[in-house]
Amino acid sequence: MDNLKKVGLTALAGSLVVAGHVSAAEMSVSGSATMSYNGGDEDKTEGQGWTMGDSVTFSASGDVNDIGVTLTLELDGDDADSGSQLDNQSIAFDLGDAGSLTFHGHGGSSALGAKDDVMPAAWEEPWDILVGAEANVIGGAGGDNMFVYSYAHESGVTGTVSYVNAADAVTDVSSTSYGIEYTGMEGLTIGYAQQDVEVTTNTKGDESTMYAKYAIGGITVGIQMSENDMESGTDYESTGIGVSYQVNDDLTLSYGNHEIEAVGSGNPDQESAALGFSYTMGSLSIGGAIHDGDNIANSSTNSREIYSLGLTFNF
């Protein structure tokens, strides 16, 4: 990896193949490897517990008719089950003062999907490690070959719009998602995002989320509320809170809680909570969390605890 970086960071890798005046592209390579263990789950939903993550990202950037163009390809062994070793693939266009436009061939998030849970967390979201707990998390829908436009104003307002064409198994109708975020006051972040989602025919839902975070000193606190109003079927509402404390430059601690209500169903609320930590030593990171889930997928017979530990090397 070091040899690749020495060559890639300074090499001129030919010309970007786009009509018009092109310039040589600068290449860069980065990567990471993760060893993790999930345990403590009496239902054995995590198999034997050990997993490995790996990722190598290649990026080529240059100017085409005075427009900055960046091609990004990620090699990820975790995506092998889909029949391809390529995970994230995108072409980004830097439009200067007019913002940026990115075409995600694979691996992109909609404006709402990128904000499904933005509460401060040292490790993972409270619901993330618990198998089945993510089923009704309100987070929009993305898909292959999706466009995302973003514009950041000097006042601290950032607007994002994403669009994906209709395709079976992704979204049965073409879908547009909108998001807006404000960071113009020191320490404060507030935002809102919305998307109409129809992943399966005749299951259309109007999803939205709003959130606020405030950081002072080493402490960050946040709250997030989301809704999924279905044209037919069960509506869902969720509330998440989080607090993190940066003990020093290397160590961060956090607590998060997330609840999902199946409105009017009579089923109990899903509640998940997590205590997490992360510790960084140069390019090495160690992190973990203890997760507790009650009424997972709004089922009164599905509750469990689990812990996770991870070791990440960044190159």
CSV table of C-alpha atoms in Angstrom, one decimal:
chain,number,residue,atom,x,y,z
A,1,MET,CA,0.0,0.0,0.0
A,2,ASP,CA,2.9,2.4,0.8
A,3,ASN,CA,4.4,1.8,-2.6
A,4,LEU,CA,1.0,2.5,-4.3
A,5,LYS,CA,0.7,5.7,-2.4
A,6,LYS,CA,4.2,6.9,-3.2
A,7,VAL,CA,3.5,6.4,-6.9
A,8,GLY,CA,-0.2,7.4,-6.8
A,9,LEU,CA,0.0,10.7,-4.9
A,10,THR,CA,2.3,12.3,-7.4
A,11,ALA,CA,1.8,10.5,-10.6
A,12,LEU,CA,0.1,11.9,-13.7
A,13,ALA,CA,-2.2,9.1,-14.7
A,14,GLY,CA,-3.1,10.1,-18.3
A,15,SER,CA,-6.1,12.1,-19.3
A,16,LEU,CA,-9.7,12.0,-18.2
A,17,VAL,CA,-11.7,10.7,-21.1
A,18,VAL,CA,-14.3,13.4,-21.5
A,19,ALA,CA,-15.0,15.5,-24.6
A,20,GLY,CA,-13.4,18.9,-24.6
A,21,HIS,CA,-10.1,20.2,-23.2
A,22,VAL,CA,-8.7,17.8,-20.7
A,23,SER,CA,-5.8,17.9,-18.3
A,24,ALA,CA,-3.7,15.1,-16.8
A,25,ALA,CA,-5.3,13.5,-13.8
A,26,GLU,CA,-3.7,13.2,-10.3
A,27,MET,CA,-4.1,9.8,-8.7
A,28,SER,CA,-4.4,9.0,-5.0
A,29,VAL,CA,-4.9,5.7,-3.2
A,30,SER,CA,-6.1,5.1,0.4
A,31,GLY,CA,-7.2,2.1,2.2
A,32,SER,CA,-8.3,0.5,5.5
A,33,ALA,CA,-8.6,-2.9,7.1
A,34,THR,CA,-10.8,-3.8,10.1
A,35,MET,CA,-11.0,-6.8,12.4
A,36,SER,CA,-14.2,-6.8,14.5
A,37,TYR,CA,-15.9,-9.1,17.0
A,38,ASN,CA,-19.6,-9.1,18.0
A,39,GLY,CA,-20.6,-11.2,21.0
A,40,GLY,CA,-22.9,-11.6,23.9
A,41,ASP,CA,-26.0,-12.3,21.9
A,42,GLU,CA,-27.8,-15.3,23.3
A,43,ASP,CA,-29.7,-15.7,20.1
A,44,LYS,CA,-26.5,-16.2,18.2
A,45,THR,CA,-27.6,-13.9,15.4
A,46,GLU,CA,-23.9,-12.9,14.7
A,47,GLY,CA,-22.7,-16.4,13.8
A,48,GLN,CA,-19.2,-17.1,15.2
A,49,GLY,CA,-18.7,-13.4,15.7
A,50,TRP,CA,-15.5,-12.5,13.9
A,51,THR,CA,-15.6,-10.4,10.7
A,52,MET,CA,-13.1,-8.6,8.6
A,53,GLY,CA,-13.5,-5.4,6.6
A,54,ASP,CA,-11.3,-4.2,3.8
A,55,SER,CA,-11.3,-1.3,1.5
A,56,VAL,CA,-9.0,0.3,-1.1
A,57,THR,CA,-10.1,3.5,-2.7
A,58,PHE,CA,-8.7,4.9,-6.0
A,59,SER,CA,-9.3,8.5,-6.9
A,60,ALA,CA,-8.4,10.4,-10.1
A,61,SER,CA,-9.0,14.1,-10.4
A,62,GLY,CA,-8.3,16.7,-13.0
A,63,ASP,CA,-9.8,19.7,-14.9
A,64,VAL,CA,-12.1,19.3,-17.9
A,65,ASN,CA,-12.9,22.7,-19.5
A,66,ASP,CA,-12.2,24.3,-16.2
A,67,ILE,CA,-14.5,22.0,-14.4
A,68,GLY,CA,-13.0,19.8,-11.7
A,69,VAL,CA,-13.8,16.1,-12.3
A,70,THR,CA,-13.1,13.4,-9.8
A,71,LEU,CA,-13.5,9.6,-10.4
A,72,THR,CA,-13.7,7.4,-7.3
A,73,LEU,CA,-13.6,3.6,-7.3
A,74,GLU,CA,-13.6,1.5,-4.1
A,75,LEU,CA,-12.5,-2.1,-4.0
A,76,ASP,CA,-14.3,-3.8,-1.1
A,77,GLY,CA,-14.2,-7.5,-0.3
A,78,ASP,CA,-17.4,-7.1,1.7
A,79,ASP,CA,-19.3,-6.5,-1.5
A,80,ALA,CA,-18.3,-9.8,-3.1
A,81,ASP,CA,-21.7,-11.4,-2.4
A,82,SER,CA,-23.2,-9.0,-5.0
A,83,GLY,CA,-21.0,-10.4,-7.7
A,84,SER,CA,-18.6,-7.5,-7.8
A,85,GLN,CA,-15.5,-6.4,-5.9
A,86,LEU,CA,-16.4,-2.8,-6.6
A,87,ASP,CA,-18.4,-0.9,-4.0
A,88,ASN,CA,-18.6,2.9,-4.1
A,89,GLN,CA,-18.3,4.2,-7.7
A,90,SER,CA,-18.8,7.9,-8.5
A,91,ILE,CA,-18.0,10.8,-10.8
A,92,ALA,CA,-18.0,14.2,-9.1
A,93,PHE,CA,-18.1,17.6,-10.9
A,94,ASP,CA,-16.9,20.6,-9.0
A,95,LEU,CA,-18.9,23.5,-10.4
A,96,GLY,CA,-17.1,26.2,-8.3
A,97,ASP,CA,-19.5,28.8,-6.8
A,98,ALA,CA,-22.4,26.8,-8.3
A,99,GLY,CA,-21.9,23.8,-6.0
A,100,SER,CA,-21.1,20.2,-7.0
A,101,LEU,CA,-22.9,17.4,-8.9
A,102,THR,CA,-22.1,13.8,-8.3
A,103,PHE,CA,-23.2,10.7,-10.3
A,104,HIS,CA,-23.1,7.7,-8.1
A,105,GLY,CA,-22.9,4.5,-10.1
A,106,HIS,CA,-23.1,2.5,-6.9
A,107,GLY,CA,-23.0,3.2,-3.2
A,108,GLY,CA,-24.5,6.7,-3.0
A,109,SER,CA,-26.9,8.0,-0.4
A,110,SER,CA,-30.0,10.1,-1.1
A,111,ALA,CA,-30.3,13.5,0.6
A,112,LEU,CA,-32.4,11.8,3.3
A,113,GLY,CA,-30.4,8.6,3.4
A,114,ALA,CA,-27.2,10.5,4.3
A,115,LYS,CA,-29.0,11.8,7.4
A,116,ASP,CA,-30.9,8.7,8.7
A,117,ASP,CA,-29.1,9.0,12.0
A,118,VAL,CA,-26.6,11.9,12.6
A,119,MET,CA,-26.6,11.8,16.4
A,120,PRO,CA,-23.1,12.0,18.0
A,121,ALA,CA,-21.7,8.5,18.4
A,122,ALA,CA,-18.1,7.3,19.2
A,123,TRP,CA,-18.7,3.9,17.5
A,124,GLU,CA,-22.0,2.8,15.9
A,125,GLU,CA,-25.7,3.9,16.0
A,126,PRO,CA,-27.7,2.3,18.8
A,127,TRP,CA,-29.6,0.2,16.4
A,128,ASP,CA,-26.8,-0.7,14.0
A,129,ILE,CA,-25.4,-3.9,15.5
A,130,LEU,CA,-28.7,-5.4,16.6
A,131,VAL,CA,-29.8,-7.8,13.8
A,132,GLY,CA,-33.3,-6.8,12.6
A,133,ALA,CA,-33.4,-3.4,14.4
A,134,GLU,CA,-32.6,-1.5,11.2
A,135,ALA,CA,-35.8,-2.8,9.4
A,136,ASN,CA,-38.0,0.2,10.2
A,137,VAL,CA,-35.3,2.9,10.5
A,138,ILE,CA,-36.4,5.9,8.6
A,139,GLY,CA,-33.7,6.7,6.1
A,140,GLY,CA,-35.0,7.2,2.5
A,141,ALA,CA,-33.9,5.1,-0.4
A,142,GLY,CA,-30.9,5.4,-2.8
A,143,GLY,CA,-29.9,3.3,-5.7
A,144,ASP,CA,-27.5,2.8,-8.5
A,145,ASN,CA,-26.9,5.6,-11.1
A,146,MET,CA,-28.2,8.3,-8.8
A,147,PHE,CA,-27.5,12.0,-9.1
A,148,VAL,CA,-26.7,14.2,-6.1
A,149,TYR,CA,-26.4,18.0,-6.3
A,150,SER,CA,-25.1,20.0,-3.3
A,151,TYR,CA,-24.7,23.7,-2.8
A,152,ALA,CA,-23.0,25.4,0.2
A,153,HIS,CA,-23.6,29.1,0.9
A,154,GLU,CA,-21.2,31.2,2.8
A,155,SER,CA,-23.9,31.9,5.4
A,156,GLY,CA,-23.6,28.3,6.6
A,157,VAL,CA,-26.6,26.9,4.7
A,158,THR,CA,-26.1,23.8,2.6
A,159,GLY,CA,-28.8,22.4,0.3
A,160,THR,CA,-28.8,18.9,-1.2
A,161,VAL,CA,-31.0,17.3,-3.9
A,162,SER,CA,-30.8,13.7,-5.0
A,163,TYR,CA,-32.6,11.9,-7.9
A,164,VAL,CA,-32.8,8.3,-8.9
A,165,ASN,CA,-34.8,6.8,-11.8
A,166,ALA,CA,-37.4,4.2,-11.2
A,167,ALA,CA,-36.1,0.6,-11.2
A,168,ASP,CA,-37.5,-2.6,-9.7
A,169,ALA,CA,-36.0,-3.7,-6.4
A,170,VAL,CA,-34.8,-0.1,-5.8
A,171,THR,CA,-37.7,2.2,-6.2
A,172,ASP,CA,-40.8,1.6,-8.3
A,173,VAL,CA,-41.2,5.3,-8.9
A,174,SER,CA,-38.5,7.9,-9.8
A,175,SER,CA,-37.6,9.5,-6.5
A,176,THR,CA,-36.3,12.9,-5.5
A,177,SER,CA,-35.0,13.7,-2.0
A,178,TYR,CA,-34.3,17.2,-0.5
A,179,GLY,CA,-32.1,18.2,2.4
A,180,ILE,CA,-31.1,21.5,4.0
A,181,GLU,CA,-28.6,22.1,6.8
A,182,TYR,CA,-27.4,25.1,8.7
A,183,THR,CA,-24.0,25.4,10.5
A,184,GLY,CA,-23.6,29.2,10.5
A,185,MET,CA,-23.6,29.5,14.3
A,186,GLU,CA,-20.6,28.2,16.2
A,187,GLY,CA,-21.3,24.7,17.6
A,188,LEU,CA,-24.8,24.5,16.2
A,189,THR,CA,-26.0,22.2,13.4
A,190,ILE,CA,-29.7,21.9,12.4
A,191,GLY,CA,-31.2,20.2,9.4
A,192,TYR,CA,-34.2,18.8,7.6
A,193,ALA,CA,-34.6,16.2,4.8
A,194,GLN,CA,-37.5,14.6,3.0
A,195,GLN,CA,-38.2,11.9,0.4
A,196,ASP,CA,-41.1,10.0,-1.1
A,197,VAL,CA,-40.1,6.3,-1.1
A,198,GLU,CA,-41.8,3.4,-2.9
A,199,VAL,CA,-39.3,0.5,-2.7
A,200,THR,CA,-42.1,-2.1,-3.3
A,201,THR,CA,-45.1,-1.5,-5.5
A,202,ASN,CA,-48.0,0.1,-3.7
A,203,THR,CA,-46.0,0.8,-0.5
A,204,LYS,CA,-45.4,4.5,-1.0
A,205,GLY,CA,-44.3,6.5,2.0
A,206,ASP,CA,-43.5,10.1,2.7
A,207,GLU,CA,-40.3,10.1,4.9
A,208,SER,CA,-38.8,13.0,6.7
A,209,THR,CA,-36.3,13.8,9.4
A,210,MET,CA,-35.3,16.9,11.4
A,211,TYR,CA,-32.3,17.1,13.7
A,212,ALA,CA,-30.3,19.5,15.9
A,213,LYS,CA,-26.8,19.1,17.4
A,214,TYR,CA,-24.8,21.5,19.6
A,215,ALA,CA,-21.1,21.2,20.5
A,216,ILE,CA,-19.5,23.1,23.4
A,217,GLY,CA,-16.1,22.2,24.6
A,218,GLY,CA,-15.6,18.5,24.2
A,219,ILE,CA,-19.4,17.7,24.6
A,220,THR,CA,-21.8,17.3,21.7
A,221,VAL,CA,-25.5,16.7,22.3
A,222,GLY,CA,-28.2,16.0,19.7
A,223,ILE,CA,-31.8,15.1,19.1
A,224,GLN,CA,-33.4,13.7,15.9
A,225,MET,CA,-37.1,13.0,15.0
A,226,SER,CA,-38.2,11.2,11.9
A,227,GLU,CA,-41.5,10.1,10.3
A,228,ASN,CA,-42.7,7.7,7.7
A,229,ASP,CA,-46.3,8.3,6.6
A,230,MET,CA,-47.5,5.4,4.5
A,231,GLU,CA,-50.3,5.7,2.0
A,232,SER,CA,-51.4,2.3,3.1
A,233,GLY,CA,-50.0,0.2,6.0
A,234,THR,CA,-48.3,1.1,9.2
A,235,ASP,CA,-46.9,4.6,9.8
A,236,TYR,CA,-43.6,4.9,11.8
A,237,GLU,CA,-42.2,7.6,14.0
A,238,SER,CA,-38.7,7.6,15.6
A,239,THR,CA,-36.8,9.7,18.1
A,240,GLY,CA,-33.1,9.6,18.7
A,241,ILE,CA,-30.9,11.3,21.2
A,242,GLY,CA,-27.1,11.2,21.6
A,243,VAL,CA,-24.3,12.7,23.6
A,244,SER,CA,-20.6,12.3,23.1
A,245,TYR,CA,-17.6,13.5,25.1
A,246,GLN,CA,-14.2,14.1,23.6
A,247,VAL,CA,-12.0,13.3,26.6
A,248,ASN,CA,-8.8,14.3,24.7
A,249,ASP,CA,-7.5,14.3,21.2
A,250,ASP,CA,-7.5,10.5,21.1
A,251,LEU,CA,-10.4,9.2,23.2
A,252,THR,CA,-14.2,9.7,22.7
A,253,LEU,CA,-17.1,8.3,24.7
A,254,SER,CA,-20.8,8.4,23.8
A,255,TYR,CA,-24.3,7.3,24.7
A,256,GLY,CA,-27.2,7.0,22.3
A,257,ASN,CA,-30.9,6.0,22.5
A,258,HIS,CA,-33.2,5.4,19.6
A,259,GLU,CA,-37.0,4.6,19.7
A,260,ILE,CA,-39.3,3.5,16.8
A,261,GLU,CA,-43.1,3.6,17.2
A,262,ALA,CA,-45.4,1.6,14.9
A,263,VAL,CA,-48.2,4.2,15.0
A,264,GLY,CA,-51.6,2.8,15.9
A,265,SER,CA,-50.5,-0.9,15.5
A,266,GLY,CA,-50.7,-1.8,19.2
A,267,ASN,CA,-47.2,-3.2,19.0
A,268,PRO,CA,-44.6,-2.1,21.5
A,269,ASP,CA,-42.0,0.5,20.6
A,270,GLN,CA,-38.6,-0.7,19.5
A,271,GLU,CA,-36.0,0.8,21.8
A,272,SER,CA,-32.2,0.5,21.4
A,273,ALA,CA,-29.4,2.1,23.4
A,274,ALA,CA,-25.7,2.0,23.2
A,275,LEU,CA,-22.6,3.0,25.2
A,276,GLY,CA,-19.6,3.4,22.9
A,277,PHE,CA,-16.0,4.5,22.8
A,278,SER,CA,-13.2,5.1,20.2
A,279,TYR,CA,-9.5,5.6,20.7
A,280,THR,CA,-7.1,6.7,18.0
A,281,MET,CA,-3.3,6.2,17.9
A,282,GLY,CA,-2.1,7.6,14.6
A,283,SER,CA,-3.5,5.4,11.8
A,284,LEU,CA,-4.8,2.8,14.3
A,285,SER,CA,-8.3,3.1,15.8
A,286,ILE,CA,-9.9,0.9,18.5
A,287,GLY,CA,-13.6,1.2,19.1
A,288,GLY,CA,-16.5,-0.7,20.6
A,289,ALA,CA,-20.0,-0.5,22.1
A,290,ILE,CA,-22.5,-2.3,24.2
A,291,HIS,CA,-26.0,-2.4,22.6
A,292,ASP,CA,-29.3,-3.2,24.3
A,293,GLY,CA,-32.4,-3.7,22.1
A,294,ASP,CA,-36.0,-4.1,23.4
A,295,ASN,CA,-38.9,-5.2,21.1
A,296,ILE,CA,-36.7,-5.4,18.0
A,297,ALA,CA,-38.8,-4.8,14.9
A,298,ASN,CA,-41.7,-3.8,17.3
A,299,SER,CA,-42.0,-7.4,18.4
A,300,SER,CA,-42.5,-8.1,22.2
A,301,THR,CA,-40.7,-11.4,21.9
A,302,ASN,CA,-37.5,-10.1,20.3
A,303,SER,CA,-35.1,-8.4,22.8
A,304,ARG,CA,-31.4,-8.9,23.2
A,305,GLU,CA,-28.0,-7.5,24.1
A,306,ILE,CA,-24.8,-7.5,22.2
A,307,TYR,CA,-21.3,-5.9,22.3
A,308,SER,CA,-18.9,-5.1,19.5
A,309,LEU,CA,-15.2,-4.4,19.3
A,310,GLY,CA,-13.2,-3.3,16.3
A,311,LEU,CA,-9.6,-2.6,15.3
A,312,THR,CA,-9.1,-0.4,12.2
A,313,PHE,CA,-5.9,0.3,10.3
A,314,ASN,CA,-5.9,3.3,7.9
A,315,PHE,CA,-3.3,3.6,5.2
